[in-house]
Coordinates of C-alpha atoms in Angstrom, one line a residue:
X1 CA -4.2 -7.1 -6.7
X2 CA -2.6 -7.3 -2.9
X3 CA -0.8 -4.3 -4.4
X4 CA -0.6 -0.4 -5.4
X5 CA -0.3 0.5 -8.6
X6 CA 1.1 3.1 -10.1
X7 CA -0.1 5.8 -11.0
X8 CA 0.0 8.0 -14.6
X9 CA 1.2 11.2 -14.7
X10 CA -2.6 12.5 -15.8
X11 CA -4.3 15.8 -14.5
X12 CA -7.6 15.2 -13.3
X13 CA -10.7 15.1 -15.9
X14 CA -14.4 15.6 -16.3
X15 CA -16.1 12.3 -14.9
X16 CA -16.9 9.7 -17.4
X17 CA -20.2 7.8 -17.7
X18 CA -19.4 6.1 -14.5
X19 CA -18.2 8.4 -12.0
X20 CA -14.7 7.9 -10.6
X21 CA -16.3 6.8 -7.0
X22 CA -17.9 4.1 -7.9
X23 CA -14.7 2.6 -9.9
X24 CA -12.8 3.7 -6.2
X25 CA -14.7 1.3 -4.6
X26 CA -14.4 -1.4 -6.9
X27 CA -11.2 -1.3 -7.2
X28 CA -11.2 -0.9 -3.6
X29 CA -13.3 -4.2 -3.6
X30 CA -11.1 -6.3 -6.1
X31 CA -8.0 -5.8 -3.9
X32 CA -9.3 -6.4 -1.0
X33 CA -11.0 -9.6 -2.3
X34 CA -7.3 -10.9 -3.7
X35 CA -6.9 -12.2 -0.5
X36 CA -9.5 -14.6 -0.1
X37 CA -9.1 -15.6 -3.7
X38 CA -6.0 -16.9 -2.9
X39 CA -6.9 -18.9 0.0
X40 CA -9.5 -20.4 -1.9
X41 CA -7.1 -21.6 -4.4
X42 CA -4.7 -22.9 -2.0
X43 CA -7.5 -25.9 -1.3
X44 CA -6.1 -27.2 -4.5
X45 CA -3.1 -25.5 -5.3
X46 CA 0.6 -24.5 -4.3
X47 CA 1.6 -21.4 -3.8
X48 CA 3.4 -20.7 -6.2
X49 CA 1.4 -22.1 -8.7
X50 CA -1.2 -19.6 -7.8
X51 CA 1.3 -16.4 -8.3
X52 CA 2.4 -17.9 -11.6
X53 CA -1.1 -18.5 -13.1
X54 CA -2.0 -15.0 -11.7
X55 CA 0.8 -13.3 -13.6
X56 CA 0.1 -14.7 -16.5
X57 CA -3.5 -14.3 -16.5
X58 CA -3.1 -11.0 -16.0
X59 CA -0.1 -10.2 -18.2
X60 CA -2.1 -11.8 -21.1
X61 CA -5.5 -9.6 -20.0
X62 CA -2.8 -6.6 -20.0
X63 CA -1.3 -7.4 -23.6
X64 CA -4.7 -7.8 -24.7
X65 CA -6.0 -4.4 -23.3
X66 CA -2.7 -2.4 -24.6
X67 CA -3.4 -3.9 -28.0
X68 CA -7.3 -2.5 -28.2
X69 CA -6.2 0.8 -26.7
X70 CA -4.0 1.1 -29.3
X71 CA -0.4 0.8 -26.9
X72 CA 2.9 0.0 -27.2
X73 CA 5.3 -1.3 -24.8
X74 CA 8.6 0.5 -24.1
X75 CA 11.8 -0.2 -26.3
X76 CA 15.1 0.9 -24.7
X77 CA 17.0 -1.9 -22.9
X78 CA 18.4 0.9 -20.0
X79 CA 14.2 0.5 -19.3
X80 CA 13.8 -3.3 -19.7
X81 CA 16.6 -3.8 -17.2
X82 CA 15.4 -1.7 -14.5
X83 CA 11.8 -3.3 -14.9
X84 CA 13.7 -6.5 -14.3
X85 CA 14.8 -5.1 -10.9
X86 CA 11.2 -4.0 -9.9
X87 CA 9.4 -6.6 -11.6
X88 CA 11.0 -8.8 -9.4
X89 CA 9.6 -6.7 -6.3
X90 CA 5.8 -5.8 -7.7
X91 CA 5.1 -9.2 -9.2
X92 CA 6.7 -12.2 -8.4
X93 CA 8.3 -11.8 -5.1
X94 CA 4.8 -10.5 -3.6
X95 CA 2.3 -12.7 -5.3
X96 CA 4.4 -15.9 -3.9
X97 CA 4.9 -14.7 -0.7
X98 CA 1.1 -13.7 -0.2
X99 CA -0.1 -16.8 -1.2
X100 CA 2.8 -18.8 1.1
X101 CA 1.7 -16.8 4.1
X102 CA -1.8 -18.1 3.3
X103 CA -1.1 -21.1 4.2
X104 CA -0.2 -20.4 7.5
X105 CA -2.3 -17.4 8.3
X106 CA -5.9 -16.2 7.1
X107 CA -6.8 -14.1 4.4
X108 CA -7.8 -11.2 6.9
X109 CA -4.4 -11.4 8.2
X110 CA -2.5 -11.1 5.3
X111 CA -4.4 -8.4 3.5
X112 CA -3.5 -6.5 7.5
X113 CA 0.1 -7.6 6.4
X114 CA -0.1 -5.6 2.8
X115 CA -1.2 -2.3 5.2
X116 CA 2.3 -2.1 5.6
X117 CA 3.8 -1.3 2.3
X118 CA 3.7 2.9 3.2
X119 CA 5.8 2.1 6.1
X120 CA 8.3 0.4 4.3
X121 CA 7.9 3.1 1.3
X122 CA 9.3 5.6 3.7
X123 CA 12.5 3.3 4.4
X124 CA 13.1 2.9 1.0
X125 CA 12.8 6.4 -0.4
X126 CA 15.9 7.5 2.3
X127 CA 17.9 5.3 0.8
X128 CA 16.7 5.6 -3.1
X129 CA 15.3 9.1 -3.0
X130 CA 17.8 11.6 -1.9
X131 CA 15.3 14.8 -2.4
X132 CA 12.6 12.6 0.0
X133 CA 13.6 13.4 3.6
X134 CA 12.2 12.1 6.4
X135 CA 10.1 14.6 8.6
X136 CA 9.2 14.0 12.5
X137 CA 5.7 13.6 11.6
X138 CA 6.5 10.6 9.3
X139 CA 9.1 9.1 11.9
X140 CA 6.3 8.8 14.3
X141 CA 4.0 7.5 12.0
X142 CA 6.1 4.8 11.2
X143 CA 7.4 4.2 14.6
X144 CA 3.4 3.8 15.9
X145 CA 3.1 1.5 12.7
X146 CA 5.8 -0.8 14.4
X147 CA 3.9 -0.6 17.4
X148 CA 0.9 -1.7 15.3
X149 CA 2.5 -4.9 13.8
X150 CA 3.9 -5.6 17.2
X151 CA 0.4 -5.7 18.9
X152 CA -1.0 -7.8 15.5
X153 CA 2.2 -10.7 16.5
X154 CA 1.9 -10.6 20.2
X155 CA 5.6 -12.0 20.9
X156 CA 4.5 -12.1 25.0
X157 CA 1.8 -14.6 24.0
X158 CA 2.9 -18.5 23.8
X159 CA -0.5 -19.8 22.5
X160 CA -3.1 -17.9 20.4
X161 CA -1.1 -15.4 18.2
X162 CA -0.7 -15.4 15.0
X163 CA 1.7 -17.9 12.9
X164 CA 4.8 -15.7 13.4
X165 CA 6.2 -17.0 10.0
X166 CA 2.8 -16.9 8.1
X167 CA 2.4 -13.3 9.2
X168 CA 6.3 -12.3 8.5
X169 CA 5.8 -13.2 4.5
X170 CA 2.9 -11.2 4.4
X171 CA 5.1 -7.9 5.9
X172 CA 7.9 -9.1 3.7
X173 CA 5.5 -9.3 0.9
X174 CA 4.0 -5.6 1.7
X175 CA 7.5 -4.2 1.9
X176 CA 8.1 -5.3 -1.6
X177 CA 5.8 -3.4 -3.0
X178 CA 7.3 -0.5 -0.8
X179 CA 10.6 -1.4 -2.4
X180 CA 9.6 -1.9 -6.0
X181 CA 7.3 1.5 -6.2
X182 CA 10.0 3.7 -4.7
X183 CA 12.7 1.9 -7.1
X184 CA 10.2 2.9 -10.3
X185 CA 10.5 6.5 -8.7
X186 CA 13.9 6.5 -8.8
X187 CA 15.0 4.7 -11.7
X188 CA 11.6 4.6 -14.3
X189 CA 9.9 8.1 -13.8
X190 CA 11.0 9.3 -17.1
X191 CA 10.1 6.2 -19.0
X192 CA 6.0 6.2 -18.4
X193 CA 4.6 6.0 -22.1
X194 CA 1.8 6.3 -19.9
X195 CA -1.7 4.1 -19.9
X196 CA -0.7 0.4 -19.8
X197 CA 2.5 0.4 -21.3
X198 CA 4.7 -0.2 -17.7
X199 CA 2.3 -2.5 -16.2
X200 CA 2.3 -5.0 -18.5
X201 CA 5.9 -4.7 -19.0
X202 CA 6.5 -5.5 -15.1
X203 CA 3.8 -8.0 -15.7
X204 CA 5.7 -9.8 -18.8
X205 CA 8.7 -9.5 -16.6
X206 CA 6.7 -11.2 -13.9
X207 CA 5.9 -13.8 -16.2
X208 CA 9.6 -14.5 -17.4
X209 CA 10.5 -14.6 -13.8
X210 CA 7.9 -17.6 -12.6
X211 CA 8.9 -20.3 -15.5
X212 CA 12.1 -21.1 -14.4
X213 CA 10.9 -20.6 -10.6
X214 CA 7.8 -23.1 -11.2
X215 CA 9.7 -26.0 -12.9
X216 CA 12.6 -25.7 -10.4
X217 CA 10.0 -25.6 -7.5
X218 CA 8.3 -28.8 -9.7
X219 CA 11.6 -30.6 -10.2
X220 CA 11.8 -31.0 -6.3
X221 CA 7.9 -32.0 -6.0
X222 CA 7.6 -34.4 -8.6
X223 CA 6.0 -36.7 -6.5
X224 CA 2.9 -34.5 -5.5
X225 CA 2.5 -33.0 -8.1
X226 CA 2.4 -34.3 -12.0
X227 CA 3.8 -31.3 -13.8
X228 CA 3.9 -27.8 -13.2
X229 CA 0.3 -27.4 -13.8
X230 CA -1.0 -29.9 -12.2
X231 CA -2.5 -29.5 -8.5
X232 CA -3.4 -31.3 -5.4
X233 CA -6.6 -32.8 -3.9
X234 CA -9.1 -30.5 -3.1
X235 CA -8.4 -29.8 1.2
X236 CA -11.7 -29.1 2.0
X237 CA -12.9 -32.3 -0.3
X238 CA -14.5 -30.4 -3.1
X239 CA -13.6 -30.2 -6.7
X240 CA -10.9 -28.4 -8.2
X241 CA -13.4 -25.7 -10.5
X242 CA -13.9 -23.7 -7.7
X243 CA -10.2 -23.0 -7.0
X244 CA -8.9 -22.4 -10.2
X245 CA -11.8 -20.4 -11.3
X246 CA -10.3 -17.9 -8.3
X247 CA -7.1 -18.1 -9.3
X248 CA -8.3 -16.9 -12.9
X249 CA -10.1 -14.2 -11.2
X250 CA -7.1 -13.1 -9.3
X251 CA -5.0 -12.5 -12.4
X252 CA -7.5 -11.1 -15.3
X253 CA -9.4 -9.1 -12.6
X254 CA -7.2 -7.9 -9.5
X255 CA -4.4 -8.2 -11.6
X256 CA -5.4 -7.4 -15.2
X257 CA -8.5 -4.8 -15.1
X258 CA -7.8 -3.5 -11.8
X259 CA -5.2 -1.2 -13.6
X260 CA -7.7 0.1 -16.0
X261 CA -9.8 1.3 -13.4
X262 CA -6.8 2.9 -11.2
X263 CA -5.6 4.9 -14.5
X264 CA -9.4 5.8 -14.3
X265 CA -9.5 7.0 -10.6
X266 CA -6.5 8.8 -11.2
X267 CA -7.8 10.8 -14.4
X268 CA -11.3 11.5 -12.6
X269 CA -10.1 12.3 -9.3
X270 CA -5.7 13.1 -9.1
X271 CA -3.1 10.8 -8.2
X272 CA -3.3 12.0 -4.4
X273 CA -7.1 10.6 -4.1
X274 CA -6.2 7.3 -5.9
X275 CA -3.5 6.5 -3.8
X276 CA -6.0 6.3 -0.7
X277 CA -7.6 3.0 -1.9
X278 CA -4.6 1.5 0.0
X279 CA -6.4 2.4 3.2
X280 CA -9.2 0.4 2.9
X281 CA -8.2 -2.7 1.0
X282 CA -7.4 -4.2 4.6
X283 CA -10.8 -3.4 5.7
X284 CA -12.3 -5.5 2.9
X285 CA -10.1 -8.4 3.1
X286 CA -10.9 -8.9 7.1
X287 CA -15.0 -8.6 6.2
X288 CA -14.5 -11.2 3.4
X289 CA -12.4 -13.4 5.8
X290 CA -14.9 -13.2 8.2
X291 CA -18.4 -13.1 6.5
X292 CA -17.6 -15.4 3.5
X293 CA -14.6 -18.1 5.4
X294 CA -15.6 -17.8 9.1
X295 CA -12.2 -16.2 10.0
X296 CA -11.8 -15.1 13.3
X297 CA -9.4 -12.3 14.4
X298 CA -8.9 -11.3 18.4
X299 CA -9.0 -8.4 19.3
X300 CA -5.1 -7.5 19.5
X301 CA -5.1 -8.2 15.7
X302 CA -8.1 -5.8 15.5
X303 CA -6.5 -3.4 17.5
X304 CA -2.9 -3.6 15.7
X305 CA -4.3 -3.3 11.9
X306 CA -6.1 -0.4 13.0
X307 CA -2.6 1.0 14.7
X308 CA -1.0 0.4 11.3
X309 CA -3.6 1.8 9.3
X310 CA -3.4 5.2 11.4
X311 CA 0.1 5.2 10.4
X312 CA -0.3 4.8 6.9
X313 CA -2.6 7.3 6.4
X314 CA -0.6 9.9 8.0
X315 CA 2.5 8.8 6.1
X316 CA 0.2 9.7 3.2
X317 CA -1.0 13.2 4.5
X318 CA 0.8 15.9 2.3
X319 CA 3.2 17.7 3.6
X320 CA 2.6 20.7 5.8
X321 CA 3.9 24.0 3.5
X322 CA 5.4 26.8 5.9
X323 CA 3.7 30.0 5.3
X324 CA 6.0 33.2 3.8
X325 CA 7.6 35.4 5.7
X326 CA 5.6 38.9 5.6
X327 CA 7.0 41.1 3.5
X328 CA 9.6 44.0 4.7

């Protein structure tokens, strides 16, 4: 999932049969992937027709799991309506936008694009956070972020950059997330039954959301496409297995199972070491872009994700604690 999940309020435990690293790297792997998934799909499918289909793949892999593990999902409507609000911003929002920039931009782009969502955490938490407050150090790191996604668009270039739209619903989409996770903070903190209780809520949410956005967004495409369901010819002139066969990967993997294995990093290693798998999800989407699709970045591109990347991981440092003044 081109997301970050949240994470469980677990103290770390004695490593399970598979140690916590290896399930880091997966996970790290799965993510990063999300983005070429998607642009495989989009041979033979709309956009939003692979964020719905993802959501509810993965909302039924969710119910499924929360079933087995015994689970239940929360009850008070003061919960339901907030999830509303973020679901809106973790699930639906994101997953359309992603797949929209696609279209215009490759997969190693946009999973650069989804580096951004601790930048636009920061933003967010002044504004929804009052006890969050915004230290120099952070204010530079987002600042030299900036700079990053500047060099990645190179506005002083008329030919060559990237597709300035393409690349702007991928940072929109990466600022959601910033905007959805800080609004759980705020508002959902206190309701966390824990395990997979909230995420397949804001996935059910998700999946409430995308009916009435996919037969609207069929109503006015009628004449591509035969219902809501129905896709396109195949782009690169293939068949249309391949593509949905992603798409199903996208949502019970990256967007189903991928939260089992966070809650797992989080229990093995703490919440603070979990959160780092944000770092190198980018790095796996431009590999992928470039080994499996033939992508091709320049090097400002190169040069700007690794800007924003600095950023983000200094955003993420904790905070320096000032030493106690020696006793009298």
């Amino acid at each position: 999932m081109s997301s970050v999940a949240t994470t469980p309020a677990v103290t770390p435990t004695q490593a399970t049969r598979v140690p916590w690293q290896a399930k880091y790297l997966l996970l790290a792997f799965i993510w990063g992937s999300s983005f070429l998934l998607m642009k495989v799909g989009l041979r033979t499918m709309a956009p939003l027709q692979i964020s719905g289909l993802r959501i509810f793949a993965g909302t039924a892999t969710l119910l499924t799991l929360l079933a087995i593990t015994g689970g239940r999902l929360p009850r008070a409507r003061r919960t339901w309506a907030h999830l509303a609000v973020s679901g809106v911003f973790l699930t639906a929002l994101p997953f359309s936008l992603f797949a929209a920039g696609e279209v215009r931009v490759s997969s190693a782009l946009a999973g650069i694009g989804n580096a951004t969502t601790p930048l636009a955490a920061v933003f967010f938490a002044l504004a929804l956070l009052p006890s969050d407050r915004l230290s120099p150090r952070k204010l530079a790191a987002v600042v030299i972020g900036f700079v990053g996604v500047v060099v990645i668009m190179q506005p002083w270039e008329s030919t060559g950059r990237p597709d300035l739209l393409g690349f702007g619903m991928t940072l929109v989409a990466g600022a959601c997330y910033g905007l959805g996770w800080t609004y759980n903070r705020r508002f959902l903190g206190d309701a966390d039954l824990g395990g997979l209780s909230m995420p397949t809520a804001l996935l059910l949410v998700g999946s409430a959301l995308m009916v009435p956005v996919l037969l609207v967004w069929w109503l006015f495409n009628r004449d591509t496409y035969a219902a809501p369901w129905a896709g396109h010819a195949n782009l690169d002139g293939g068949g249309a297995l391949l593509p949905l066969l992603c798409v199903l990967v996208l949502g019970v993997v990256g967007t189903g199972l991928a939260y089992m294995l966070q809650f797992d990093v989080v229990r093995g290693a703490g919440a603070t070491v979990s959160t780092t798998v944000t770092y190198l999800i980018p790095v796996v989407s431009v590999l992928l872009g470039v080994v499996v699709l033939g992508e091709h970045l320049a090097w400002p591109q190169l040069l700007g994700a690794a800007i924003v990347l600095v950023s983000a991981v200094v955003i993420g440092l904790p905070a320096r604690r000032r030493a106690a003044p020696p006793a009298p």
